Coordinates of C-alpha atoms in Angstrom, one line a residue:
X16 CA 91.5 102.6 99.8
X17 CA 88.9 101.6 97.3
X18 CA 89.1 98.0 96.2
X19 CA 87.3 98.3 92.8
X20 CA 87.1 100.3 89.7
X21 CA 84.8 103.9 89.9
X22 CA 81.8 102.7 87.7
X23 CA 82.3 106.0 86.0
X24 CA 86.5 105.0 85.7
X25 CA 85.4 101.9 84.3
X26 CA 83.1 103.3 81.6
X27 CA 85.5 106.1 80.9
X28 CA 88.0 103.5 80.4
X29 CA 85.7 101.1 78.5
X30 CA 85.1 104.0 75.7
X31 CA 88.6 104.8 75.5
X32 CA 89.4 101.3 75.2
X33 CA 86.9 101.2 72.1
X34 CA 88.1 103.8 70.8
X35 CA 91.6 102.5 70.5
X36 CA 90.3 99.4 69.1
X37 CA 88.6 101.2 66.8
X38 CA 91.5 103.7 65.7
X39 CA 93.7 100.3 65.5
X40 CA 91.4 98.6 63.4
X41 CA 90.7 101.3 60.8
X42 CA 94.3 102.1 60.9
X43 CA 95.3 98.2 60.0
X44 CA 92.8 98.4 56.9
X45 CA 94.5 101.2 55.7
X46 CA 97.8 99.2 56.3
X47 CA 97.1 96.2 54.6
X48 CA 95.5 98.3 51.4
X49 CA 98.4 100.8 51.1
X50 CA 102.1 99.6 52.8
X51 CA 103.5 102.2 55.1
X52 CA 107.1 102.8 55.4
X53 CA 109.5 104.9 56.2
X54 CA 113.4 105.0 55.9
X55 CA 115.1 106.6 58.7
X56 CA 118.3 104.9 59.9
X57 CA 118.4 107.5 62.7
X58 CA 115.2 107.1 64.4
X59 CA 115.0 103.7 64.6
X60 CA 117.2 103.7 67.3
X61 CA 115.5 106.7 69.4
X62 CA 112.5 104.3 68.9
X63 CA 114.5 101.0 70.6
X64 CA 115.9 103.2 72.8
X65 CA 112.5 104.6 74.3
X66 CA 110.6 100.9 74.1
X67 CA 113.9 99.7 76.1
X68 CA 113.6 102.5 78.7
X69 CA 109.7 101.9 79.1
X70 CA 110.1 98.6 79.5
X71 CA 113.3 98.4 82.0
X72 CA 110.6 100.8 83.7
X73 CA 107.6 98.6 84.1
X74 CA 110.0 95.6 84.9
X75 CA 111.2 97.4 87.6
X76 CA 108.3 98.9 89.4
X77 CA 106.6 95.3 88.6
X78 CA 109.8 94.0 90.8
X79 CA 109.2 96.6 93.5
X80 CA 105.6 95.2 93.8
X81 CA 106.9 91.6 94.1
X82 CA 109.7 92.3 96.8
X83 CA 107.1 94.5 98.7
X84 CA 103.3 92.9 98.3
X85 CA 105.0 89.3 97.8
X86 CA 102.5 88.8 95.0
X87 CA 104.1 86.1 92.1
X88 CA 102.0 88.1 89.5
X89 CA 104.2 90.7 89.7
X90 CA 107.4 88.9 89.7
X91 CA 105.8 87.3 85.9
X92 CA 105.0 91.0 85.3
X93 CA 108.7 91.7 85.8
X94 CA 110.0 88.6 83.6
X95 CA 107.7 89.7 80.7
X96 CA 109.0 93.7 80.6
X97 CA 112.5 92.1 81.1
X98 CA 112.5 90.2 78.2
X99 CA 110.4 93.2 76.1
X100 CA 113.6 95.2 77.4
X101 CA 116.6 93.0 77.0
X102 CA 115.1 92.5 73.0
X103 CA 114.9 96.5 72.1
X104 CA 118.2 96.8 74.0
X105 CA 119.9 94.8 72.0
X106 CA 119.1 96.4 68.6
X107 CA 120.5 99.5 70.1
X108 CA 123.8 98.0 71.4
X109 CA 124.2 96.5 68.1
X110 CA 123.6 99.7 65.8
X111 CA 125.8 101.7 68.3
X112 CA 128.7 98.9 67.4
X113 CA 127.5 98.9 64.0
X114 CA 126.8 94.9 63.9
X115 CA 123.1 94.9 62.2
X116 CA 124.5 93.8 59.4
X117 CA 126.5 91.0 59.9
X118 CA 123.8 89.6 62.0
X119 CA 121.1 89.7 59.1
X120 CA 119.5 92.8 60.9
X121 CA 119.0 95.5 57.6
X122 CA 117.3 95.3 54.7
X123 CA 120.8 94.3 52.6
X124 CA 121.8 91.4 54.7
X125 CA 117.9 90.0 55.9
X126 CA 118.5 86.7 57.3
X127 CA 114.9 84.3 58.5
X128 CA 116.2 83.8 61.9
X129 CA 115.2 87.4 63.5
X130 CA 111.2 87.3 62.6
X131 CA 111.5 83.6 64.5
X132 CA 113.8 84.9 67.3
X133 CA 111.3 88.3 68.3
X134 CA 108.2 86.4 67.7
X135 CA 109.8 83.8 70.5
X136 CA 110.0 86.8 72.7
X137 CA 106.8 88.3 72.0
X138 CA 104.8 85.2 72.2
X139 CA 107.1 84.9 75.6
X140 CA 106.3 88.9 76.8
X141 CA 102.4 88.0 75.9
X142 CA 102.3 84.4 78.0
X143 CA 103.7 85.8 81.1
X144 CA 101.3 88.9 81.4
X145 CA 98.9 85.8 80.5
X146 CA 100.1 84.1 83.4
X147 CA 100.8 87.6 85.8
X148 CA 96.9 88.5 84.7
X149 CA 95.8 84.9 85.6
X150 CA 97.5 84.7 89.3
X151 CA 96.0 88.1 90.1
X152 CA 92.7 87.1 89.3
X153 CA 92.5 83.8 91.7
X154 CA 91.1 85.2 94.9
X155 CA 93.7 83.4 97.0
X156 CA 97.4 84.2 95.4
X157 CA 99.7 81.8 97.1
X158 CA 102.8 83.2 96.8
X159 CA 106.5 81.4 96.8
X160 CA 109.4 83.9 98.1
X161 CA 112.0 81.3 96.0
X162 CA 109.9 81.4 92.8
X163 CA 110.4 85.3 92.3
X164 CA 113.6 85.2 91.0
X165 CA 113.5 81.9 89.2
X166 CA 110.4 83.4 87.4
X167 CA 111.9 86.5 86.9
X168 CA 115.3 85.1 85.3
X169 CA 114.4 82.1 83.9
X170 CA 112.3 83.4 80.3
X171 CA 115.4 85.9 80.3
X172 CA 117.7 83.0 79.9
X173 CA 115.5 81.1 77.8
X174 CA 115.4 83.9 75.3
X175 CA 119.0 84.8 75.4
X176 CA 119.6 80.9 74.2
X177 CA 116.8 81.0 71.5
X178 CA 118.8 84.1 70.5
X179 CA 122.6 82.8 70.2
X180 CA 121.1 79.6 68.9
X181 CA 119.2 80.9 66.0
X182 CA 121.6 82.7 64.1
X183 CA 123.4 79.2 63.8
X184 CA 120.3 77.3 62.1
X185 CA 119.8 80.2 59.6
X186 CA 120.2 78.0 56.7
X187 CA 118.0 75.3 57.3
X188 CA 115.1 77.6 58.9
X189 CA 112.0 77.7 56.9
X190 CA 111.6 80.7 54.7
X191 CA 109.2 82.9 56.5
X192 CA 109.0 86.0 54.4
X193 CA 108.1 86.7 50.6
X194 CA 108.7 89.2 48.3
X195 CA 105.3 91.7 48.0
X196 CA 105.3 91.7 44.4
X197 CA 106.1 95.5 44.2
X198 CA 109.3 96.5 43.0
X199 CA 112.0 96.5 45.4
X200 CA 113.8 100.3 45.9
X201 CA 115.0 102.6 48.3
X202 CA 111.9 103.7 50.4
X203 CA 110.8 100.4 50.0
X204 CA 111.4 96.8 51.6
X205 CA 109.4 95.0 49.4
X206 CA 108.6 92.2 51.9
X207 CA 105.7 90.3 53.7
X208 CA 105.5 87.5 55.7
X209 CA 104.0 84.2 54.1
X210 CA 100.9 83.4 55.2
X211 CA 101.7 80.5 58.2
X212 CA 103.9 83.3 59.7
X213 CA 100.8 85.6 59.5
X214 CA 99.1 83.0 61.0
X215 CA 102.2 82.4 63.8
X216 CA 101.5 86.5 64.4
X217 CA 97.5 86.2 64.4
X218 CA 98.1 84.0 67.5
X219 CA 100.7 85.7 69.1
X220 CA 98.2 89.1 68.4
X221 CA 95.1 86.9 70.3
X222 CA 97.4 86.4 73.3
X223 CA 97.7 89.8 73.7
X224 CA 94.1 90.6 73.0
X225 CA 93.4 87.8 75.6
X226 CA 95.5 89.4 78.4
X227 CA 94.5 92.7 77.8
X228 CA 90.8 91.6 78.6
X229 CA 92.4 89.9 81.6
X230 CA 94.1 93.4 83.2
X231 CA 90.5 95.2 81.9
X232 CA 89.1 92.5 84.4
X233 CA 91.1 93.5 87.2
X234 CA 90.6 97.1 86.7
X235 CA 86.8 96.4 87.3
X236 CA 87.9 93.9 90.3
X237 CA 90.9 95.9 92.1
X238 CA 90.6 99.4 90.6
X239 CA 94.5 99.2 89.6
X240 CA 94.7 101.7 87.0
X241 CA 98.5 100.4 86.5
X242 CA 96.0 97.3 85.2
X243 CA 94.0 99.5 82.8
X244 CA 97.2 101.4 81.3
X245 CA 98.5 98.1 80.9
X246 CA 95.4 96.3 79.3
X247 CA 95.7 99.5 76.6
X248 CA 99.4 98.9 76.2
X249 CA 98.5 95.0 75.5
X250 CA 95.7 96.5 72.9
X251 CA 98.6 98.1 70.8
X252 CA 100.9 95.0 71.2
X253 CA 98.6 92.8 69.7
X254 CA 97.5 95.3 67.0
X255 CA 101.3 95.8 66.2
X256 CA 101.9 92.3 65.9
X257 CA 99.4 92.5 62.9
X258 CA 101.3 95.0 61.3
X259 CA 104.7 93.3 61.8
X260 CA 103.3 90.3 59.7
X261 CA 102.1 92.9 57.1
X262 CA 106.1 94.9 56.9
X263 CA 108.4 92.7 59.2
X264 CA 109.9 96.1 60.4
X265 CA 112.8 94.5 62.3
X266 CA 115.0 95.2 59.2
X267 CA 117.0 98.7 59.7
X268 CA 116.9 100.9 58.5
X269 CA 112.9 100.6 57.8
X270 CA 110.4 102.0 59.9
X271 CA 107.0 100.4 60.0
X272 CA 103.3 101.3 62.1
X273 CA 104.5 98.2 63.9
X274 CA 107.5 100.2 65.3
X275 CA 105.3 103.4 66.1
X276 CA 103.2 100.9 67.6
X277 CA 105.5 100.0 70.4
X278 CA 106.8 103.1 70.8
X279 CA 103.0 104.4 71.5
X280 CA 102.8 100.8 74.2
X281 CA 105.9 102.4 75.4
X282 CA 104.8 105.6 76.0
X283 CA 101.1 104.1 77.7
X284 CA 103.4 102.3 79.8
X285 CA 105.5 105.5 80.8
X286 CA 101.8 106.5 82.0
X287 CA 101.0 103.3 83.9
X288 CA 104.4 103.8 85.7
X289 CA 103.4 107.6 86.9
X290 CA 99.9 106.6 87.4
X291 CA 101.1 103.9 89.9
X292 CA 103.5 105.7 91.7
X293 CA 100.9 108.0 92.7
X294 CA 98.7 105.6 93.4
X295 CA 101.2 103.9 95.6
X296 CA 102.1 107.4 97.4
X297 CA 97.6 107.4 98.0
X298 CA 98.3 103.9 99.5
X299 CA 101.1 104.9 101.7
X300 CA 100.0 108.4 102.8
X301 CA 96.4 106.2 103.7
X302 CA 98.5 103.6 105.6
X303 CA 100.4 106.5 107.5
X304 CA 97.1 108.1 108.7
X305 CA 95.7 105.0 109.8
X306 CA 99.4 104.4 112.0
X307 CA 98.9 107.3 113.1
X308 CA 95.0 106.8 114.4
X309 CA 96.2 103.4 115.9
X310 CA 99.6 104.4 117.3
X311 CA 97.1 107.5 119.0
X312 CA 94.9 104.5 120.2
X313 CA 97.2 102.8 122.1
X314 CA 98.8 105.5 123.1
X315 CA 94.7 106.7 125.0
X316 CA 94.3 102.8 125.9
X317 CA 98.1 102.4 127.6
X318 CA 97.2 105.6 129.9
X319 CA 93.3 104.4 130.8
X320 CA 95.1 100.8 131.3
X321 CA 97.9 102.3 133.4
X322 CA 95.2 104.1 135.9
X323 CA 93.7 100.6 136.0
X324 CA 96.6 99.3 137.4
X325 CA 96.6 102.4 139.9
X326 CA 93.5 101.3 141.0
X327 CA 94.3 98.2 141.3
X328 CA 97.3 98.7 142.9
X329 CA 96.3 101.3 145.2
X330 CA 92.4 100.8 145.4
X331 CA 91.1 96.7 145.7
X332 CA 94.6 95.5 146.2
X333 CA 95.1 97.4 148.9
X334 CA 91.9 96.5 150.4
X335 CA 92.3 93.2 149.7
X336 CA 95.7 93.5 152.0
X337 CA 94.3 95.0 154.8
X338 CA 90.9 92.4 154.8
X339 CA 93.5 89.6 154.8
X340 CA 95.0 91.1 157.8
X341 CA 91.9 91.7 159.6
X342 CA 91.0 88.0 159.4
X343 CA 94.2 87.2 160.7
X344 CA 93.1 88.9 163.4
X345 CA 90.1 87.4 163.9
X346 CA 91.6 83.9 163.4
X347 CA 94.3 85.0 165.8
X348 CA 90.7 85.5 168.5
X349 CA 91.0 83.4 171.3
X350 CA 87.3 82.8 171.8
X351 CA 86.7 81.6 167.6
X352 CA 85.0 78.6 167.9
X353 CA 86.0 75.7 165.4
X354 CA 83.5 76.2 162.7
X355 CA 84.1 79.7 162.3
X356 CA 88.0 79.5 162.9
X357 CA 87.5 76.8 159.9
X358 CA 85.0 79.4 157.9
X359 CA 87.6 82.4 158.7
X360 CA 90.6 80.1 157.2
X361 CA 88.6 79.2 154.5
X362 CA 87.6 83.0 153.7
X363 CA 91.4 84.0 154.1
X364 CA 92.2 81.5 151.3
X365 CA 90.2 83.4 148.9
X366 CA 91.2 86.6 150.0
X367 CA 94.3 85.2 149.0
X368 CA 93.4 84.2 145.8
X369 CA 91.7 87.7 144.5
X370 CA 94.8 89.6 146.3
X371 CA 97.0 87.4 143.9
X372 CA 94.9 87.7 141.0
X373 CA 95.1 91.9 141.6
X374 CA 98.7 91.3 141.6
X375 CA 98.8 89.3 138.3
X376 CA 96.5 91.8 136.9
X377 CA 99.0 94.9 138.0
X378 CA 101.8 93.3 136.1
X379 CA 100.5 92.4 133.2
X380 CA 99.0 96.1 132.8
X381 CA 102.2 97.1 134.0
X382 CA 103.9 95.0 131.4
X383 CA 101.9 96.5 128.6
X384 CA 101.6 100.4 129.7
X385 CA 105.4 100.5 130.6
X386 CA 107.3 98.0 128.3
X387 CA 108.5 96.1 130.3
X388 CA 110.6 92.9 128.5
X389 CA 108.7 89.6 128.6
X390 CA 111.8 88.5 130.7
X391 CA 111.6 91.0 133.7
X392 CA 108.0 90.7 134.0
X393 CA 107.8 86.9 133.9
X394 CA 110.6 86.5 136.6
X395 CA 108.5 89.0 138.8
X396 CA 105.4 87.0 138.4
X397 CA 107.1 83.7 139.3
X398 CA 109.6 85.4 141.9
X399 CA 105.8 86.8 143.8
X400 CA 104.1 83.4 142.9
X401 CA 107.2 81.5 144.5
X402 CA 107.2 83.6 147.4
X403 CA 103.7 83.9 148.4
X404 CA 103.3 80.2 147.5
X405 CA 106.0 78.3 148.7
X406 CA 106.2 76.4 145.9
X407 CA 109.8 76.2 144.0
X408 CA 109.6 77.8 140.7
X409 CA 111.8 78.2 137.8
X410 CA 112.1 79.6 134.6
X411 CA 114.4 78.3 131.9
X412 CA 115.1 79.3 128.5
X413 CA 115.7 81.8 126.0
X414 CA 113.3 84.5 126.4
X415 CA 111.8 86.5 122.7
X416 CA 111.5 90.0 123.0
X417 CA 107.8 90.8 121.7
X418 CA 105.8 93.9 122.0
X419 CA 103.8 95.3 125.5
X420 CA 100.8 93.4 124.2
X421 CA 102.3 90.0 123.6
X422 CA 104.0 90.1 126.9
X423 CA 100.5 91.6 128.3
X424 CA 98.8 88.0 127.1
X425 CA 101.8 86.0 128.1
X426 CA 102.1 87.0 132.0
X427 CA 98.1 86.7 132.2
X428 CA 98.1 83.3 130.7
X429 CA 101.1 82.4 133.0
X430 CA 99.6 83.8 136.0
X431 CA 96.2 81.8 135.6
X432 CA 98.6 78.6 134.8
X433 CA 100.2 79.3 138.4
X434 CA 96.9 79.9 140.2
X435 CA 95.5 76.8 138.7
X436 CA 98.7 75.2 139.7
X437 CA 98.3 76.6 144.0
X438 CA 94.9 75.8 143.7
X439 CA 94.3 72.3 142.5
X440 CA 98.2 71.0 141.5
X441 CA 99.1 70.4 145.3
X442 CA 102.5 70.5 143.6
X443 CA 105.9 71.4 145.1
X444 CA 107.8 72.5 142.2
X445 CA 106.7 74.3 139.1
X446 CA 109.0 75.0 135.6
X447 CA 108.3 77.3 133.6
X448 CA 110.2 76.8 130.0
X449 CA 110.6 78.7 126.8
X450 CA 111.6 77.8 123.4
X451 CA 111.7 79.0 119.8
X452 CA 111.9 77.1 116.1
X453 CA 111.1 78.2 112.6
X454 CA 109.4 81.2 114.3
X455 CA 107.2 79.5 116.7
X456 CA 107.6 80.0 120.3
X457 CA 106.4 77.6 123.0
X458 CA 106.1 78.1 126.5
X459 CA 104.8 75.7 129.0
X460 CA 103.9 75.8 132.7
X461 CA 105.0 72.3 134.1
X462 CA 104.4 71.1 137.6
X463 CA 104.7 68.2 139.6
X464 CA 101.5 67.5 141.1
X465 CA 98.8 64.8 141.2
X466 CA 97.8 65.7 137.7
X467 CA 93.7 64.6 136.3
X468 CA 92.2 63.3 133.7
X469 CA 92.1 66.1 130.4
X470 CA 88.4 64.7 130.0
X471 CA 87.4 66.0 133.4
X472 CA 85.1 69.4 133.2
X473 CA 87.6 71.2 135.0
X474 CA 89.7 71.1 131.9
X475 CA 86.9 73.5 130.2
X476 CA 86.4 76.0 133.1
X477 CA 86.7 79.4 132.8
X478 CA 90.7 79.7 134.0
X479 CA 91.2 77.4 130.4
X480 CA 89.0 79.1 128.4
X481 CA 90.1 82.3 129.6
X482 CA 93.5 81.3 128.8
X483 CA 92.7 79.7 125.4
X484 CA 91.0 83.4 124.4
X485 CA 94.2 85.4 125.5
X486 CA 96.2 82.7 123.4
X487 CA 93.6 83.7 120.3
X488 CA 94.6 87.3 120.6
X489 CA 97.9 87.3 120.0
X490 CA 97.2 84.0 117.5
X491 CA 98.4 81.4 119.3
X492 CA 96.9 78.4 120.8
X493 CA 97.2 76.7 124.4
X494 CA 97.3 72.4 124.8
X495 CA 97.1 70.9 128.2
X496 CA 98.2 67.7 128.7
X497 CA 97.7 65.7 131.9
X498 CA 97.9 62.1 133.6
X499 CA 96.0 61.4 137.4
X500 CA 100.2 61.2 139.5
X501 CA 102.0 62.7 136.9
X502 CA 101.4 66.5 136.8
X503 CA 100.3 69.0 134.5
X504 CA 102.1 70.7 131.2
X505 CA 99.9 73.8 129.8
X506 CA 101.9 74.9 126.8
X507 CA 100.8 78.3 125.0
X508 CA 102.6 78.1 121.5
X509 CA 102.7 81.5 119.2
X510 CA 104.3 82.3 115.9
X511 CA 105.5 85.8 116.9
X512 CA 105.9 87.2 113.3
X513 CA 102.0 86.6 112.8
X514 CA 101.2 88.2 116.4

């Protein structure tokens, strides 16, 4: 999936975005010259109602982001249409019970303490898009799974207090509206704001402006056109916010631009919300193709890995076998002088070694072709190093349950532990111990042998490094840690979620 905006999107989007400025501006000229308002106690509910919907909407899908991408931004997102929501749904619950009036909410009863109370919540909407926009933009988002809800119920509570508390100070709140000079009558309210409110609004419009350049900015940097619908919707907000200082259209039953305003955000919302849905089934369908191609590639690389362990098993394993019994033979030959009894022992011993080696190898493949738990295929590969050994081995602990490839790692870095441990330990017990915390597991190879010093070269050779690499593919990491007479611990330690 693309990770930035189509330049031809992006200049699509750019001219319709001047376009609606321009449209806005022209239209708030007009506004300011010649008042616009319309009396309709019936649709000013239809309009709340539709603003509440889109907004419950956005808040939702925002959520759906959070609890899926874990992205904070999202979470603010969520807060922000929540509180848009919880402000239009309670004009509609009120007019359905018929309590505008007594709460100062028509143009007979205006009380001061509604402009303060919806500016609070649009200066509060505006800031957390601010912040949403601002987290998205970081190129590392750090993102706190306790902070979601806090974020997201938080400025809901904060409002709801601003909004049981105002109503109480309504008498000694500063008078925030004027009359308009024009005579006051039935199709019209007759009021403005004074002009520090205007000012108050002017601010609360540059916020919007300012966020809506922000979500334009991750358009061009993500090519989210949830972020572009949404950087138009924040173009209407702010140019709303303009016309609600010029008619403060909060007063039933008056209709003002400002409230076809936010019904037209609302509606560019409705968009955003369809636009990302389809977007999000593009992402998913993507992501299913791509499971597909990779469950199809382990599905080719488990068979050509399990006729490796065929030929293993059944090809140099085999031969292996049947060389070590031939120099048992030849060791077994009365006439074998000293030297070369001492060269055919010698040659036996790494006969030995590879033959155990093709073993390890065969379960390890096994383990990952065949799915066998970590558990069975560990106790086989200490049960045969035990065996052929002689050294006491045992393992101890609760043992995870990870995928083929995991355990596939696991045994190999085991099995190189345990050969390291035959070949230089001179040890005559080994443990092998497992353990989990927070998400971590650690397992470590202990033995009891003469130990060395961790600055010797031999703790760099090719067994550790080899081990160190298989401990990098599955995102782990191996420590040794030694003393010269007091054995050897290798420990692998792995966060399993991450593998």
């Amino acid at each position: 999936m693309r990770d930035t905006a189509v330049p031809t999107e992006l200049h699509r989007f750019d001219l319709a975005l001047l376009g609606l400025v321009f449209g806005l501006t022209v239209t708030t000229i007009a506004a300011a010259t010649v008042r616009i308002e319309l009396w309709a106690a019936n649709l000013d509910p239809v309009l709340n109602t539709v603003t509440a919907i889109a907004a419950v909407g956005a808040s939702a899908l925002a959520w759906v982001r959070y609890r899926g991408e874990a992205h904070l931004s999202a979470a603010y997102e969520s807060a922000a249409f929540l509180v848009l929501f919880a402000t239009r749904a309670m004009l509609v619950v009120l007019a359905v019970l018929n309590l505008l009036s007594p709460f100062g909410l028509t143009t007979d009863s205006a009380q001061q303490w509604p402009i303060y109370a919806w500016t609070v919540a649009r200066l509060g909407t505006a800031l957390l898009l601010l912040r949403a926009a601002a987290i998205d933009l970081k190129p590392e988002r750090r993102v706190s799974t306790v902070a979601g809800p806090a974020v997201l119920v938080l400025p809901l509570v904060g409002v709801a207090l601003v909004y049981v508390l105002l109503p109480q100070l309504e008498s000694v709140l500063p008078v925030v509206t004027m009359p308009t000079g024009a005579p006051r009558s039935a199709g019209s309210f007759g009021m403005t704001m004074t002009p520090a409110a205007i000012a108050v609004q002017a601010v609360v419009a540059g916020v919007y402006l300012w966020g809506a350049s922000m979500y334009r900015q991750l358009f061009r940097l993500h090519g989210r056109r949830y972020a572009a619908y949404l950087s138009l919707a924040l173009v209407i907000a702010a140019f709303s916010q303009v016309h609600w200082a010029i008619v403060p259209g909060i007063y039933a039953p008056v209709i003002t631009i400002d409230d076809l305003l936010r019904a037209g955000m609302s509606f560019v919302l409705l968009l955003g919300i369809y636009e990302q849905s389809r977007e999000d089934v593009a992402r998913l369908r993507h992501a299913n193709a791509e499971l597909e191609q990779h469950r199809n590639a382990e599905v080719d690389r488990a068979a050509r890995e399990a006729a490796i362990a065929r030929e293993l098993h059944d090809g140099i394993a085999q031969e292996l076998w049947l060389a070590k019994l031939k120099l048992s033979g030849v060791a077994a030959a009365a006439d074998l002088g000293p030297e070369a009894r001492a060269r055919t022992k010698e040659t036996a011993a790494v006969v030995d070694r590879a033959l155990e080696q093709a073993r390890t190898a065969v379960s390890s493949l096994r383990a990952r072709t065949i799915g066998d738990p970590l558990g069975e295929s560990l106790a086989e590969t200490v049960a045969e190093f035990a065996e052929k050994s002689g050294i006491r081995a045992e393992v101890s602990g609760d043992i995870p349950d990870v995928s083929p490839r995991v355990a596939s790692e696991i045994i190999r870095i085991v099995g190189e532990a345990l050969a390291n441990v035959l070949k230089h330990a001179d040890a005559t017990v080994v443990r092998i111990s497992v353990r989990s915390e927070d998400g971590v597991t650690e397992l470590s190879v202990a033995d009891n042998g003469k130990g060395y010093s961790t600055s010797q070269a031999r703790g760099t050779g090719y067994g550790v490094r080899g081990m160190r690499e298989r401990a990098a593919l599955i995102g782990g990491d191996i420590d040794i840690v030694s003393k010269p007479q007091d054995g050897t611990r290798v420990v692998l330690r792995v966060n399993l979620g991450e593998s």
